[in-house]
XYZ file of C-alpha atoms in Angstrom:
219
model
C 0.000 0.000 0.000
C 1.165 3.531 -0.615
C 2.273 4.537 2.861
C 5.405 5.978 4.420
C 6.966 2.532 4.881
C 7.499 2.259 1.090
C 10.564 4.512 1.161
C 12.525 3.137 -1.799
C 13.664 6.007 -3.995
C 12.522 8.728 -1.594
C 14.847 11.690 -1.167
C 15.578 14.007 1.737
C 16.368 11.471 4.454
C 20.135 11.927 4.263
C 22.882 9.367 3.825
C 22.365 5.795 4.998
C 24.678 5.193 7.964
C 26.918 2.180 7.427
C 28.444 0.662 10.546
C 31.672 -1.264 10.266
C 31.344 -4.609 12.103
C 27.720 -3.807 12.903
C 26.352 -6.093 15.659
C 23.227 -8.197 15.162
C 21.550 -6.244 17.971
C 22.587 -2.825 19.243
C 21.154 -3.437 22.706
C 19.641 -6.240 24.745
C 16.091 -4.973 24.370
C 16.286 -5.400 20.573
C 17.088 -9.083 21.020
C 14.144 -9.380 23.398
C 11.877 -7.624 20.890
C 12.717 -10.205 18.249
C 12.315 -13.069 20.725
C 8.883 -11.832 21.812
C 7.796 -11.422 18.184
C 8.825 -14.998 17.351
C 7.215 -16.361 20.516
C 3.899 -14.626 19.880
C 3.893 -15.686 16.226
C 3.987 -19.296 17.429
C 0.353 -18.967 18.508
C -0.523 -19.157 14.812
C -2.945 -16.226 14.910
C -1.150 -14.496 12.016
C 1.515 -15.173 9.398
C 4.701 -13.327 8.443
C 2.947 -11.312 5.731
C 0.235 -10.158 8.142
C 3.000 -9.240 10.584
C 4.720 -7.105 7.942
C 1.439 -5.467 7.006
C 0.818 -4.579 10.661
C 4.057 -2.562 10.630
C 2.989 -0.884 7.399
C -0.278 0.197 9.022
C 1.436 2.190 11.762
C 0.592 5.883 11.496
C 3.153 7.690 9.291
C 4.380 10.011 12.058
C 4.714 7.077 14.449
C 6.524 4.985 11.825
C 9.111 7.686 11.178
C 9.732 8.378 14.859
C 10.262 4.736 15.846
C 13.410 2.688 15.425
C 13.367 -0.646 13.577
C 12.580 -2.873 16.545
C 10.282 -0.289 18.106
C 8.149 -0.704 14.981
C 8.176 -4.459 15.524
C 6.862 -4.076 19.080
C 4.255 -1.447 18.173
C 2.871 -3.621 15.372
C 3.008 -6.737 17.552
C 0.934 -5.002 20.221
C -1.697 -4.152 17.591
C -1.758 -7.763 16.359
C -2.061 -9.221 19.855
C -5.016 -6.992 20.694
C -6.669 -7.559 17.310
C -6.362 -11.358 17.615
C -7.552 -11.485 21.206
C -4.297 -12.561 22.855
C -4.185 -9.551 25.187
C -6.361 -6.547 25.961
C -5.457 -2.876 25.780
C -5.685 -2.602 29.563
C -3.292 -5.545 29.975
C -0.762 -3.841 27.706
C -1.088 -0.595 29.629
C -0.794 -2.175 33.081
C 1.581 -5.021 32.287
C -0.693 -7.325 34.297
C -3.482 -9.753 33.313
C -7.050 -8.540 33.640
C -9.075 -9.950 36.473
C -10.490 -13.352 35.533
C -8.217 -13.704 32.495
C -7.450 -17.294 31.589
C -3.875 -18.582 31.526
C -2.755 -20.586 28.495
C 0.411 -22.611 28.005
C 2.585 -20.899 25.335
C 3.049 -23.115 22.255
C 6.725 -22.148 21.990
C 8.583 -23.266 25.087
C 12.308 -22.923 25.673
C 13.059 -26.525 24.729
C 11.489 -26.036 21.275
C 13.180 -22.779 20.289
C 16.285 -24.230 18.620
C 14.263 -26.589 16.431
C 11.771 -23.883 15.452
C 14.497 -21.421 14.466
C 16.352 -24.117 12.521
C 13.203 -25.072 10.627
C 12.279 -21.475 9.836
C 9.197 -20.768 7.750
C 9.690 -22.164 4.233
C 7.404 -20.566 1.634
C 8.362 -22.624 -1.446
C 5.345 -24.516 -2.779
C 4.521 -26.996 -5.550
C 1.855 -25.887 -8.044
C 0.477 -27.416 -11.247
C 0.631 -24.224 -13.306
C 3.630 -23.829 -15.611
C 5.633 -20.582 -15.321
C 4.423 -17.894 -17.694
C 7.891 -16.402 -18.198
C 11.404 -17.693 -18.784
C 14.866 -16.261 -18.217
C 15.587 -13.515 -20.736
C 11.947 -12.449 -21.209
C 11.214 -8.727 -21.136
C 8.406 -7.869 -18.734
C 6.632 -4.815 -17.389
C 5.393 -4.521 -13.824
C 1.819 -3.634 -12.942
C 0.880 -0.037 -12.116
C -1.513 -1.112 -9.350
C -1.896 0.898 -6.152
C -3.130 -1.796 -3.748
C -4.732 -0.919 -0.423
C -3.210 -3.967 1.252
C 0.184 -5.604 1.573
C 2.320 -6.020 -1.555
C 5.963 -6.821 -2.228
C 6.111 -4.710 -5.383
C 7.651 -1.379 -4.344
C 6.154 1.836 -5.623
C 9.315 2.933 -7.475
C 9.254 -0.224 -9.629
C 5.617 -0.135 -10.771
C 4.974 0.249 -14.467
C 8.661 -0.357 -15.263
C 10.280 -2.625 -17.823
C 12.849 -5.244 -16.846
C 14.220 -8.657 -17.775
C 13.651 -12.015 -16.086
C 17.014 -13.169 -14.738
C 15.959 -16.065 -12.486
C 12.971 -18.277 -11.739
C 12.654 -19.123 -8.030
C 9.792 -21.612 -8.348
C 6.379 -21.071 -6.770
C 6.133 -19.230 -3.458
C 3.359 -18.140 -1.110
C 1.731 -14.975 -2.499
C 2.113 -12.306 0.226
C -0.657 -10.026 -1.051
C -3.214 -12.763 -0.383
C -1.556 -14.302 2.664
C -1.402 -10.992 4.548
C -5.193 -10.679 4.354
C -5.844 -14.224 5.565
C -7.151 -15.223 2.142
C -4.863 -18.214 1.751
C -1.375 -18.818 0.439
C -2.378 -18.711 -3.257
C 1.187 -19.602 -4.369
C 2.517 -18.157 -7.629
C 5.709 -18.390 -9.625
C 8.335 -15.972 -8.367
C 10.992 -14.371 -10.565
C 14.052 -12.186 -10.180
C 13.593 -9.199 -12.484
C 16.494 -6.881 -13.318
C 15.816 -3.219 -14.137
C 18.292 -0.747 -15.557
C 18.766 2.156 -13.166
C 17.726 4.667 -15.854
C 14.413 2.817 -16.246
C 13.708 3.322 -12.549
C 15.293 6.702 -11.834
C 15.492 8.442 -15.200
C 18.310 10.034 -17.183
C 20.247 11.217 -14.126
C 20.903 7.633 -13.038
C 23.957 5.693 -14.194
C 23.336 3.497 -17.226
C 25.889 1.077 -15.755
C 23.746 0.390 -12.673
C 20.825 -1.979 -12.248
C 18.401 -3.125 -9.573
C 17.119 -6.696 -9.235
C 13.809 -7.349 -7.490
C 11.860 -10.513 -6.772
C 8.396 -10.254 -8.333
C 5.429 -12.606 -8.284
C 3.887 -13.577 -11.607
C 0.704 -11.528 -11.152
C 2.853 -8.403 -10.878
C 4.136 -8.932 -14.435
C 3.025 -8.649 -18.044
C 5.009 -9.298 -21.249
C 6.775 -6.161 -22.458
């Protein structure tokens, strides 16, 4: 959806800071934020695409003022309330409401290593043959969806070339809305920088994006 989170190609935010030997987490609370997010996801009340879309739905001012893992926690709180895992008053007080039931978490400490090793594979087998092959010229859709999509705004309506076929993968646009996995063929599409950014870009540069089949048309 066209919100502040889709920042690719935006100007005015300054240089991207690059840290030499950047740590995985900059502080202990960031590690805890990720752990809590994984633990709550184990309840199975949402999927990874719905989780991403929850971050995209944060108010623009809030999104810009929060750090990366602060966005994770803010979106997680919204998901937990929306799916009935906690109440607003419980979040505010840090204590269970009177009469609240206690449930055994599905992800216990002894299961963590196996769950993280397994991950969340999204490769699927489908009967439909791929519409495109490596070397085909394609053009991306110019849609402006009101839900989650993995096609960034700067690459819509642009011409590129198929450079890889990844097989069929869960379609995030559908999965984020709880409408099913609806797997589609997924391709790597390479765009010349001038196609994306215009004549001031370097003709020597290119950008490669992964794009689901429904995002593409023959060029």
